[in-house]
XYZ file of C-alpha atoms in Angstrom:
697
model
C 0.000 0.000 0.000
C 3.012 2.308 0.253
C 2.834 2.993 -3.470
C -0.673 4.392 -2.951
C 0.434 7.004 -0.421
C 1.001 9.767 -2.979
C -2.568 9.342 -4.208
C -3.816 10.120 -0.695
C -1.995 13.438 -0.249
C -3.310 16.916 -1.020
C -1.388 18.679 -3.835
C -1.494 21.982 -1.898
C -0.434 21.137 1.634
C 1.307 17.839 0.878
C -0.418 16.107 3.834
C -3.085 13.446 3.822
C -6.457 14.672 2.634
C -8.694 16.161 5.312
C -12.333 16.704 4.404
C -11.531 16.475 0.686
C -13.854 18.003 -1.887
C -14.167 17.075 -5.571
C -13.546 19.832 -8.106
C -15.426 19.771 -11.443
C -12.194 18.652 -13.112
C -12.368 15.419 -10.990
C -9.310 16.338 -8.899
C -9.446 16.455 -5.086
C -8.318 19.077 -2.580
C -8.697 19.679 1.165
C -11.514 22.022 2.061
C -9.173 24.215 4.139
C -6.633 24.333 1.302
C -9.395 25.321 -1.085
C -10.112 28.412 1.050
C -6.416 29.276 1.059
C -6.107 29.353 -2.742
C -9.298 31.289 -3.459
C -8.786 34.476 -5.485
C -11.090 37.426 -6.108
C -11.700 38.731 -9.614
C -11.398 42.494 -10.293
C -15.110 42.799 -10.997
C -15.859 42.045 -7.333
C -14.156 45.199 -6.093
C -15.946 48.445 -5.619
C -14.680 51.696 -7.123
C -13.950 53.018 -3.634
C -11.801 50.043 -2.867
C -9.941 50.525 -6.106
C -9.297 54.160 -5.358
C -8.284 53.402 -1.761
C -5.764 50.879 -2.993
C -4.199 53.533 -5.152
C -4.758 51.619 -8.379
C -7.112 52.559 -11.160
C -9.098 50.178 -13.277
C -6.762 50.836 -16.142
C -3.939 49.195 -14.218
C -5.404 45.742 -14.947
C -6.098 43.847 -18.124
C -9.499 42.561 -17.162
C -10.667 39.359 -18.741
C -14.121 38.561 -20.040
C -14.614 35.722 -17.637
C -16.536 32.680 -18.708
C -18.899 31.620 -15.935
C -17.858 28.003 -16.393
C -14.087 28.343 -16.822
C -12.017 31.371 -15.934
C -8.760 30.269 -17.534
C -7.853 27.902 -20.328
C -6.326 24.555 -19.441
C -3.027 25.786 -20.834
C -2.905 28.633 -18.318
C -0.456 27.730 -15.617
C -0.264 30.810 -13.365
C -2.465 32.275 -10.718
C -0.080 34.316 -8.597
C 0.624 32.945 -5.159
C -1.498 31.195 -2.591
C -3.013 33.565 -0.079
C -5.962 33.800 2.237
C -8.714 36.319 2.197
C -8.694 39.191 4.679
C -11.597 41.250 5.716
C -10.167 44.591 4.533
C -10.703 44.923 0.805
C -8.218 47.773 0.617
C -5.206 45.529 1.024
C -2.755 46.002 -1.853
C -3.044 43.268 -4.456
C -0.604 41.431 -6.610
C -1.275 41.040 -10.295
C -1.260 37.471 -11.632
C -0.199 36.619 -15.217
C -3.810 36.145 -16.280
C -5.116 39.495 -15.055
C -6.554 38.347 -11.725
C -5.783 39.941 -8.362
C -4.428 37.614 -5.718
C -4.774 38.922 -2.168
C -1.823 38.117 0.063
C -2.453 37.407 3.735
C -2.406 40.360 6.110
C -0.190 38.448 8.478
C 1.912 35.351 7.939
C -0.144 32.251 8.552
C 1.308 28.940 9.689
C 0.840 25.717 7.780
C -2.649 24.301 8.195
C -3.078 22.117 11.262
C -5.778 19.619 10.408
C -6.333 18.656 14.014
C -7.121 22.283 14.986
C -9.550 23.221 12.233
C -11.809 26.193 13.096
C -15.504 25.716 13.123
C -17.104 26.633 9.778
C -19.189 29.311 11.479
C -16.022 31.083 12.683
C -14.478 31.277 9.181
C -14.778 34.610 7.327
C -17.374 34.736 4.539
C -16.220 34.154 0.967
C -16.529 37.348 -1.145
C -18.638 37.348 -4.266
C -17.128 36.522 -7.666
C -14.406 34.408 -6.051
C -12.678 31.766 -8.161
C -10.557 28.701 -7.480
C -7.851 27.212 -9.667
C -7.080 23.490 -9.578
C -3.424 23.087 -8.565
C -3.070 20.006 -10.790
C -4.690 20.853 -14.135
C -4.792 24.670 -13.604
C -8.415 24.918 -14.601
C -10.282 27.749 -12.849
C -13.907 28.139 -11.896
C -15.995 31.006 -10.482
C -17.812 30.075 -7.305
C -21.529 30.637 -7.070
C -23.446 31.901 -4.036
C -22.929 28.617 -2.204
C -19.154 29.032 -2.249
C -17.185 25.895 -1.423
C -20.368 24.203 -0.273
C -21.231 23.793 -3.925
C -18.462 21.157 -4.328
C -19.297 17.580 -3.178
C -17.230 15.954 -0.449
C -15.271 12.854 -1.342
C -16.344 10.508 1.457
C -14.760 7.493 -0.211
C -11.341 9.129 -0.369
C -11.674 10.260 3.244
C -12.444 6.685 4.316
C -9.469 5.307 2.365
C -7.173 7.852 4.042
C -8.444 6.895 7.495
C -7.950 3.173 6.877
C -4.496 3.745 5.467
C -3.426 5.856 8.448
C -4.743 3.224 10.842
C -2.831 0.461 9.051
C 0.348 2.534 9.179
C -0.090 3.266 12.867
C -0.824 -0.336 13.792
C 2.205 -2.286 14.991
C 2.985 -5.712 13.595
C 1.514 -8.367 15.867
C 2.599 -11.896 16.600
C 0.744 -14.407 14.472
C 0.905 -17.249 17.029
C -0.459 -15.564 20.149
C -3.861 -17.039 20.912
C -5.830 -14.379 22.887
C -4.254 -10.923 22.865
C -1.435 -10.847 20.261
C 1.731 -9.190 21.457
C 3.928 -7.009 19.325
C 6.128 -8.994 16.982
C 9.874 -8.781 17.460
C 11.160 -10.912 14.573
C 10.021 -12.501 11.354
C 11.263 -15.781 9.887
C 11.795 -15.429 6.148
C 11.554 -19.176 5.560
C 8.398 -19.696 7.662
C 6.922 -16.340 6.627
C 5.614 -15.844 10.203
C 5.878 -12.949 12.651
C 6.900 -14.027 16.232
C 6.939 -12.349 19.592
C 9.785 -13.287 21.937
C 7.796 -15.891 23.832
C 6.329 -17.576 20.755
C 9.723 -17.584 19.059
C 11.317 -19.451 21.970
C 8.417 -21.878 22.185
C 7.677 -22.489 18.497
C 10.852 -21.532 16.675
C 13.835 -22.619 18.849
C 17.294 -21.841 17.441
C 18.301 -25.492 17.114
C 17.909 -28.365 14.740
C 16.650 -27.594 11.207
C 15.213 -24.248 12.422
C 18.692 -23.006 13.280
C 19.340 -22.321 9.608
C 16.298 -20.058 9.255
C 16.930 -16.346 8.877
C 15.212 -14.074 11.394
C 14.811 -10.391 10.516
C 13.153 -7.369 12.186
C 9.410 -7.046 11.556
C 9.726 -3.922 9.405
C 12.287 -5.601 7.164
C 10.116 -8.702 7.068
C 7.191 -6.677 5.853
C 9.301 -5.258 3.038
C 10.697 -8.669 2.070
C 7.226 -10.217 2.155
C 5.963 -7.477 -0.162
C 8.915 -7.959 -2.497
C 8.810 -11.782 -2.480
C 7.267 -13.579 -5.464
C 3.674 -14.621 -5.334
C 2.749 -18.056 -4.176
C 1.773 -20.584 -6.774
C -1.960 -20.498 -7.454
C -3.986 -23.635 -6.939
C -6.871 -24.991 -8.973
C -10.340 -23.877 -7.899
C -11.771 -27.341 -8.565
C -8.831 -29.333 -7.156
C -7.428 -27.359 -4.223
C -4.365 -29.555 -3.769
C -3.245 -29.196 -7.388
C -1.207 -26.283 -8.718
C -2.182 -24.559 -11.960
C 0.487 -25.709 -14.373
C -1.202 -25.867 -17.802
C -3.255 -23.513 -19.980
C -6.347 -24.615 -21.935
C -6.228 -22.883 -25.317
C -9.884 -23.544 -26.114
C -11.290 -22.358 -22.762
C -8.567 -19.689 -22.306
C -7.977 -20.474 -18.638
C -5.281 -22.093 -16.448
C -5.879 -25.730 -15.472
C -4.154 -28.431 -13.437
C -3.164 -31.968 -14.418
C -6.196 -33.408 -12.680
C -8.456 -31.211 -14.830
C -6.871 -32.795 -17.897
C -7.406 -36.311 -16.595
C -10.880 -35.979 -15.122
C -12.434 -32.676 -16.168
C -13.861 -31.219 -19.331
C -10.441 -30.121 -20.586
C -9.286 -33.666 -21.326
C -9.886 -33.375 -25.080
C -8.854 -29.721 -25.397
C -5.552 -28.362 -26.629
C -3.337 -27.404 -23.674
C 0.047 -25.728 -23.385
C 2.503 -25.071 -20.605
C 1.383 -22.244 -18.339
C 4.787 -20.563 -18.304
C 5.044 -20.641 -22.078
C 1.601 -19.108 -22.505
C 2.366 -16.464 -19.864
C 5.515 -15.509 -21.691
C 3.716 -15.611 -25.030
C 0.968 -13.287 -23.816
C 3.484 -10.861 -22.294
C 5.631 -10.783 -25.410
C 2.687 -10.724 -27.755
C 2.440 -6.949 -27.748
C 6.181 -6.506 -28.213
C 6.245 -8.962 -31.096
C 3.221 -7.361 -32.698
C 4.805 -3.922 -32.411
C 8.055 -5.229 -33.882
C 6.127 -6.845 -36.729
C 4.243 -3.619 -37.369
C 7.482 -1.623 -37.394
C 9.046 -4.149 -39.777
C 6.079 -3.947 -42.141
C 6.117 -0.156 -42.114
C 9.892 -0.168 -42.651
C 9.397 -2.496 -45.605
C 6.881 -0.063 -47.086
C 9.283 2.823 -46.520
C 12.102 0.837 -48.156
C 9.893 0.064 -51.130
C 8.978 3.750 -51.382
C 12.652 4.739 -51.203
C 13.515 2.233 -53.921
C 10.749 3.592 -56.105
C 11.950 7.111 -55.335
C 15.434 6.172 -56.526
C 13.967 4.685 -59.721
C 11.930 7.812 -60.409
C 14.935 10.055 -59.753
C 16.972 7.905 -62.117
C 14.252 8.340 -64.730
C 14.311 12.121 -64.232
C 18.110 12.149 -64.496
C 17.902 10.076 -67.657
C 15.421 12.525 -69.162
C 17.646 15.416 -68.068
C 20.711 13.863 -69.722
C 18.724 13.201 -72.892
C 17.660 16.868 -73.073
C 21.240 18.023 -72.492
C 22.517 15.683 -75.209
C 20.010 17.007 -77.738
C 20.883 20.609 -76.845
C 24.620 19.875 -77.057
C 24.179 18.234 -80.469
C 22.235 21.237 -81.729
C 24.886 23.637 -80.379
C 27.615 21.655 -82.105
C 25.657 21.620 -85.355
C 24.997 25.378 -85.197
C 28.640 26.059 -84.289
C 29.877 24.189 -87.380
C 27.299 25.879 -89.566
C 28.221 29.287 -88.163
C 31.885 28.616 -88.824
C 31.106 27.667 -92.432
C 28.912 30.719 -92.940
C 31.548 33.014 -91.449
C 34.151 31.575 -93.813
C 31.868 32.075 -96.793
C 31.218 35.699 -95.823
C 34.931 36.409 -95.502
C 35.523 34.802 -98.881
C 32.764 36.938 -100.450
C 34.344 40.098 -99.025
C 37.671 39.169 -100.560
C 36.041 38.479 -103.953
C 34.406 41.921 -103.907
C 37.850 43.443 -103.575
C 38.922 41.754 -106.866
C 39.727 44.309 -109.655
C 39.661 41.840 -112.538
C 36.196 42.171 -114.193
C 36.378 38.911 -116.132
C 37.494 36.926 -113.110
C 34.812 38.491 -110.903
C 32.052 37.773 -113.408
C 33.343 34.263 -113.845
C 32.732 33.258 -110.172
C 30.011 35.715 -109.111
C 27.070 33.559 -110.218
C 28.359 30.460 -108.446
C 29.149 32.491 -105.352
C 25.651 33.999 -105.306
C 24.122 30.501 -105.556
C 26.225 29.330 -102.584
C 25.090 32.314 -100.501
C 21.428 31.626 -101.307
C 21.862 27.926 -100.499
C 23.519 28.742 -97.216
C 20.755 31.194 -96.355
C 18.074 28.607 -97.100
C 19.792 26.093 -94.815
C 19.724 28.541 -91.920
C 16.015 29.048 -92.450
C 15.121 25.326 -92.216
C 14.829 25.264 -88.443
C 18.487 25.226 -87.647
C 18.018 27.807 -84.900
C 14.713 26.368 -83.624
C 15.199 24.561 -80.264
C 14.873 20.826 -80.731
C 14.137 20.162 -77.057
C 11.894 21.923 -74.542
C 13.277 22.853 -71.160
C 10.105 21.599 -69.479
C 9.885 18.066 -68.147
C 6.791 16.284 -69.437
C 6.654 14.125 -66.320
C 3.897 14.227 -63.712
C 4.066 12.018 -60.649
C 0.686 10.379 -60.026
C 0.799 9.924 -56.260
C -2.954 10.128 -55.655
C -3.691 6.362 -55.618
C -0.708 5.718 -53.353
C -1.734 8.433 -50.886
C -5.257 7.052 -50.859
C -3.905 3.571 -50.162
C -1.747 4.909 -47.326
C -4.747 6.656 -45.786
C -6.725 3.423 -46.033
C -3.940 1.413 -44.427
C -5.444 -0.246 -41.377
C -5.418 -3.420 -39.345
C -7.380 -6.439 -40.506
C -8.788 -9.249 -38.463
C -5.946 -11.708 -37.890
C -8.017 -14.702 -36.862
C -8.888 -17.919 -38.617
C -12.530 -18.197 -39.756
C -15.179 -19.894 -37.691
C -16.603 -23.275 -38.660
C -19.166 -22.976 -41.504
C -22.778 -24.009 -40.985
C -24.237 -26.597 -43.386
C -27.631 -25.524 -44.767
C -29.461 -28.827 -44.527
C -32.537 -27.606 -46.387
C -30.407 -27.064 -49.509
C -28.300 -30.242 -49.275
C -29.560 -33.181 -51.344
C -28.560 -36.174 -53.459
C -29.713 -37.229 -56.907
C -28.547 -40.455 -58.511
C -24.816 -40.514 -57.856
C -24.462 -36.771 -57.318
C -24.491 -34.842 -54.027
C -25.177 -31.121 -53.609
C -23.983 -29.394 -50.455
C -24.565 -25.818 -49.326
C -23.077 -23.930 -46.386
C -22.679 -20.450 -44.932
C -20.672 -18.591 -42.323
C -22.094 -18.118 -38.807
C -24.428 -15.083 -38.700
C -22.364 -13.127 -36.133
C -18.958 -13.889 -37.641
C -17.082 -10.822 -38.933
C -13.841 -12.595 -39.819
C -12.888 -12.385 -43.488
C -13.032 -15.657 -45.452
C -10.943 -16.227 -48.568
C -12.292 -19.664 -49.498
C -13.670 -23.028 -48.444
C -12.490 -26.645 -48.529
C -15.101 -29.394 -49.012
C -14.152 -32.944 -48.073
C -15.881 -36.306 -48.647
C -14.920 -39.815 -47.659
C -14.861 -42.731 -50.112
C -18.340 -44.014 -49.280
C -16.927 -46.922 -47.282
C -15.931 -45.092 -44.120
C -12.442 -44.358 -45.416
C -10.387 -41.198 -44.963
C -11.676 -37.797 -46.080
C -10.341 -36.236 -49.266
C -10.684 -32.753 -50.754
C -13.227 -32.517 -53.562
C -13.581 -28.736 -53.815
C -11.506 -25.652 -52.957
C -12.911 -22.236 -53.828
C -14.979 -19.245 -52.832
C -18.455 -20.627 -53.628
C -20.822 -21.690 -50.849
C -22.589 -24.421 -52.841
C -21.055 -27.374 -54.648
C -22.347 -30.408 -56.546
C -20.112 -33.480 -56.553
C -20.704 -35.875 -59.465
C -19.431 -39.349 -60.150
C -20.141 -40.856 -56.721
C -20.998 -44.515 -56.210
C -24.635 -45.476 -56.315
C -26.265 -46.886 -53.222
C -23.463 -45.578 -50.986
C -23.285 -43.514 -47.810
C -20.919 -40.552 -47.857
C -19.718 -38.330 -45.043
C -19.056 -34.684 -45.895
C -17.651 -31.686 -44.048
C -16.392 -28.201 -44.921
C -13.992 -25.680 -43.430
C -13.056 -22.077 -44.222
C -9.637 -20.481 -44.601
C -7.994 -17.066 -44.913
C -4.482 -15.650 -44.803
C -4.273 -16.428 -41.073
C -4.917 -20.149 -41.488
C -7.607 -22.813 -41.729
C -10.617 -22.822 -39.394
C -12.495 -25.642 -37.724
C -14.574 -28.211 -39.610
C -18.323 -27.948 -39.779
C -20.520 -30.702 -38.451
C -20.306 -33.914 -40.473
C -23.241 -34.529 -42.838
C -24.117 -38.089 -43.918
C -25.672 -38.410 -47.388
C -27.066 -41.463 -49.206
C -26.848 -41.782 -52.982
C -29.479 -43.513 -55.173
C -32.479 -45.088 -53.484
C -33.843 -48.535 -54.411
C -36.831 -48.690 -56.748
C -38.515 -51.666 -55.096
C -39.485 -52.592 -51.526
C -36.619 -53.854 -49.386
C -38.178 -57.283 -49.092
C -37.971 -57.845 -52.856
C -34.933 -59.681 -54.057
C -34.522 -57.159 -56.853
C -33.923 -54.395 -54.357
C -30.252 -55.011 -54.984
C -30.700 -53.109 -58.239
C -30.535 -49.333 -57.910
C -32.756 -47.043 -59.936
C -31.006 -44.118 -61.639
C -32.405 -41.278 -63.713
C -30.143 -39.661 -66.303
C -30.211 -37.983 -69.713
C -27.913 -37.594 -72.689
C -25.072 -35.149 -72.077
C -24.728 -32.238 -74.559
C -21.394 -31.204 -73.067
C -19.605 -34.422 -74.020
C -21.470 -35.207 -77.276
C -20.182 -34.798 -80.813
C -21.171 -31.421 -82.341
C -23.319 -33.160 -85.010
C -25.678 -34.602 -82.383
C -29.081 -32.849 -82.137
C -30.877 -32.838 -78.735
C -34.581 -32.462 -77.935
C -37.176 -33.527 -75.351
C -35.052 -32.312 -72.393
C -31.982 -34.157 -73.713
C -33.821 -37.507 -73.776
C -34.209 -37.637 -77.588
C -31.258 -37.400 -79.984
C -30.657 -37.476 -83.731
C -27.711 -36.611 -85.983
C -26.936 -34.163 -88.805
C -24.176 -36.316 -90.355
C -24.244 -39.452 -92.475
C -21.268 -40.696 -90.445
C -21.701 -42.306 -87.048
C -21.470 -39.954 -84.068
C -21.320 -40.849 -80.353
C -23.296 -39.358 -77.453
C -22.899 -40.294 -73.739
C -25.187 -40.184 -70.728
C -24.560 -37.608 -68.025
C -24.098 -40.202 -65.257
C -21.397 -42.823 -64.768
C -21.973 -46.180 -63.020
C -19.477 -48.147 -60.935
C -21.651 -50.198 -58.526
C -24.956 -52.033 -58.409
C -27.259 -53.297 -61.179
C -28.614 -50.789 -63.728
C -31.076 -51.069 -66.595
C -32.189 -48.550 -69.224
C -33.942 -48.675 -72.607
C -33.831 -46.831 -75.941
C -36.800 -46.717 -78.323
C -36.327 -46.281 -82.080
C -38.360 -43.214 -83.179
C -37.079 -43.076 -86.764
C -35.215 -45.728 -88.804
C -34.481 -45.002 -92.512
C -32.291 -46.784 -95.124
C -31.246 -49.567 -92.787
C -28.479 -47.861 -90.741
C -26.458 -49.622 -88.010
C -26.906 -47.777 -84.702
C -24.842 -49.036 -81.734
C -25.839 -49.183 -78.045
C -23.727 -49.918 -74.974
C -21.304 -48.400 -72.452
C -17.972 -46.587 -72.669
C -15.290 -44.743 -70.793
C -15.285 -40.953 -70.613
C -12.496 -40.595 -73.232
C -14.149 -42.663 -75.970
C -13.818 -41.559 -79.612
C -16.862 -39.513 -80.667
C -16.547 -39.584 -84.495
C -16.659 -43.362 -85.152
C -19.132 -46.138 -84.427
C -19.386 -47.100 -80.757
C -17.096 -50.100 -80.118
C -14.479 -49.241 -82.738
C -11.915 -48.389 -80.038
C -10.945 -50.072 -76.778
C -12.948 -47.536 -74.712
C -16.415 -48.861 -75.631
C -18.434 -52.100 -75.321
C -21.454 -52.105 -77.653
C -24.012 -53.978 -79.727
C -24.665 -52.635 -83.227
C -27.768 -53.828 -85.057
C -29.506 -53.475 -88.427
C -32.951 -54.601 -89.537
C -31.974 -58.324 -89.570
C -29.203 -59.128 -87.068
C -26.800 -57.781 -84.458
C -23.138 -58.026 -83.408
C -21.199 -57.321 -80.246
C -18.164 -55.109 -80.790
C -15.216 -53.974 -78.648
C -11.894 -52.607 -79.920
C -13.198 -53.150 -83.496
C -13.652 -56.886 -82.842
C -17.049 -58.243 -84.030
C -18.436 -61.278 -82.173
C -21.633 -63.251 -81.565
C -23.672 -62.503 -84.671
C -27.310 -63.029 -83.691
C -30.442 -62.959 -85.851
C -33.131 -60.432 -85.082
C -33.035 -56.752 -86.008
C -34.849 -53.512 -85.308
C -37.433 -51.340 -86.993
C -39.216 -48.132 -86.113
C -40.764 -48.544 -82.658
C -38.344 -51.254 -81.475
C -36.900 -51.106 -77.951
C -33.277 -51.782 -77.082
C -32.539 -52.724 -73.437
C -29.124 -52.483 -71.729
C -28.481 -54.351 -68.451
C -25.263 -53.574 -66.570
C -24.571 -55.781 -63.504
C -21.510 -54.876 -61.436
C -22.141 -57.676 -58.961
C -21.335 -60.157 -61.768
C -19.387 -57.628 -63.855
C -21.373 -58.442 -67.019
C -23.269 -56.579 -69.765
C -26.460 -57.968 -71.420
C -28.536 -56.551 -74.330
C -32.243 -56.950 -75.021
C -34.441 -56.278 -78.082
C -38.166 -55.918 -77.461
C -37.863 -57.372 -73.916
C -35.999 -60.468 -75.149
C -32.319 -61.133 -74.457
C -30.295 -60.698 -77.640
C -27.603 -63.369 -77.762
C -25.525 -64.565 -74.807
C -23.855 -62.378 -72.184
C -22.176 -59.746 -74.317
C -19.186 -58.798 -72.129
C -17.690 -60.024 -68.849
C -15.057 -58.859 -66.394
C -16.269 -55.242 -66.352
C -14.962 -53.037 -63.563
C -14.510 -49.331 -63.128
C -16.791 -46.461 -64.111
C -18.835 -46.569 -67.335
C -21.160 -44.131 -69.102
C -24.245 -45.217 -71.057
C -23.633 -44.429 -74.754
C -24.989 -44.831 -78.307
C -23.790 -44.019 -81.818
C -26.071 -43.081 -84.734
C -26.244 -41.152 -88.019
C -28.863 -38.936 -89.644
C -31.098 -41.901 -90.556
C -31.899 -42.683 -86.893
C -33.660 -40.911 -84.034
C -33.939 -42.508 -80.578
C -35.404 -41.678 -77.122
C -33.887 -42.669 -73.772
C -35.897 -44.175 -70.881
C -34.316 -44.380 -67.416
C -35.351 -45.193 -63.845
C -36.597 -48.638 -64.907
C -36.682 -51.800 -62.794
C -34.641 -54.849 -63.703
C -36.387 -57.184 -66.247
C -38.338 -60.038 -64.694
C -36.317 -62.776 -66.367
C -33.066 -61.613 -64.766
C -32.101 -62.710 -61.238
C -29.156 -60.744 -59.808
C -26.474 -62.911 -58.304
C -24.005 -62.483 -55.480
C -21.009 -60.317 -56.036
C -17.791 -62.006 -57.061
C -15.565 -61.842 -53.960
C -12.451 -61.805 -56.137
C -13.569 -58.782 -58.130
C -12.464 -55.221 -57.424
C -14.923 -52.349 -57.501
C -13.924 -48.836 -58.451
């Protein structure tokens, strides 16, 4: 508490506050001291008093006093402290701000707070008196209430009383039971004050206690105040010291809190390291700020040097042009001067025939020389002005806008469940930032697992808040989550959302429920340019006589799938092909010509299976207008089967299929077909068990 002592002393008398009052400027002063520093303004004096004092009104530079503040806060002088006397004719001193300060009639001793006069015995305060705060030098005119208009600081008075009592109280023995005696020593190791009797009884100078250091009580008080604080203990586990810091809860914890409490799964760090980090955080931040500003200043200085170099280069170029023109004019002047001297000598010639012989040529030379001088020889080729203007406006605007940004990682995004859905083997997810989050976000990272409970993998990184993921497995359960990031780092994950792709088309009790029902259309994005789409991309035809390929917009890699194509137009007996393919199949040849497609091509009489341009299994039975082609893809057996008008066409077309395949057809301008999807498996087909040796993509 010793450090607080200066706060408890009056700035006028230097002693502890006695009946302190609060000035409007929030500073405190003793009531008696306030009376001692009161001054009277010149307006309060009567003309008779002024004449009796021997001073006229003109002797003073009166101020137009503001009723709220007599002086400005910068004013620092108000004469000298003095008390009021009853005789108004006492000579006055003139203060620097034009106010009369009345000195005491007789020297007065320093105020004795224990012999304060009764308020009724104090002289009345003259009108228009003012008081100046001795700390901030702000002055105020007192109203009719005088000093009674200022509130008393009862709190400060109570603090002063308690402080004086604590100073006056002697240090007592801490081991005396009834009436503690005055302490005579203090043990630094035990941190206990002893009287003589308790020291002999409880702290004998022998054994291990003989090594303890005993000091006088006053010194012990100082050493106790200067000694380091005791180690804090946990509020939940009183016997455990706080040794760790929970980063998530931002509070110190003990080891038992980590083992038993709610902090067991939180990130914790050493308490000392976090204490040091928090203390040095401001210093490091300031150093970083200074370094960044220095880097900007260095960049500005470098740019300044470049601009000065550019100006110097322009200056040298102008000087070079001027020097070249001076040299050219000097040579020309020398030639002209020589010609003039030659002409003067010719005029002096007395031989008529010789003069007439060269006069014409000489006149032509003079005219030619004159015309050369008139062709801009003396016109300056370079202006002395610099056609350079420094555009510093954008940079100044940027400097004025330079400010701190939020240096925190973003909060976890919130998944908008009402906008999240699945369709076939695609999943659409939507998310947003928490409503009260003001942290800048630069992008998001969407992660999905593999549909089998495997590890998460990134499927999208960008600034959008909605994403559709295609190419997932049918009849699979996927887990998804999203997190945000900015320049400060990556935030926490959102809650995990579980999504199911492709529902079954039949009741679960039916054996055919193993087959998944998928709806898809032809894909204009991947089709050959000659393909013509209609009927919401379910009907296609072709503008070319050559075969062109078009794919479906959905790929299959699991389950059993069945779709059909009806023949809407069939002219001149073309050979359309139907089947499956990879995504990089050739689009300008018949389906099955390369190793990326597995197809059946058919005319009006028979059909063939084709893969990698290999034709197999010729089978009788063709198509006409209105015929229906069925395609059955079974990943459990890894086979492909074709049907014509609900009858299987030939044996199993292809076996050993694995990976992802797109439905596909090829046709020319003589054919138009329509796709039908979302169909159940044909009645004749019984799905089998999956081959345990097969691999599924």
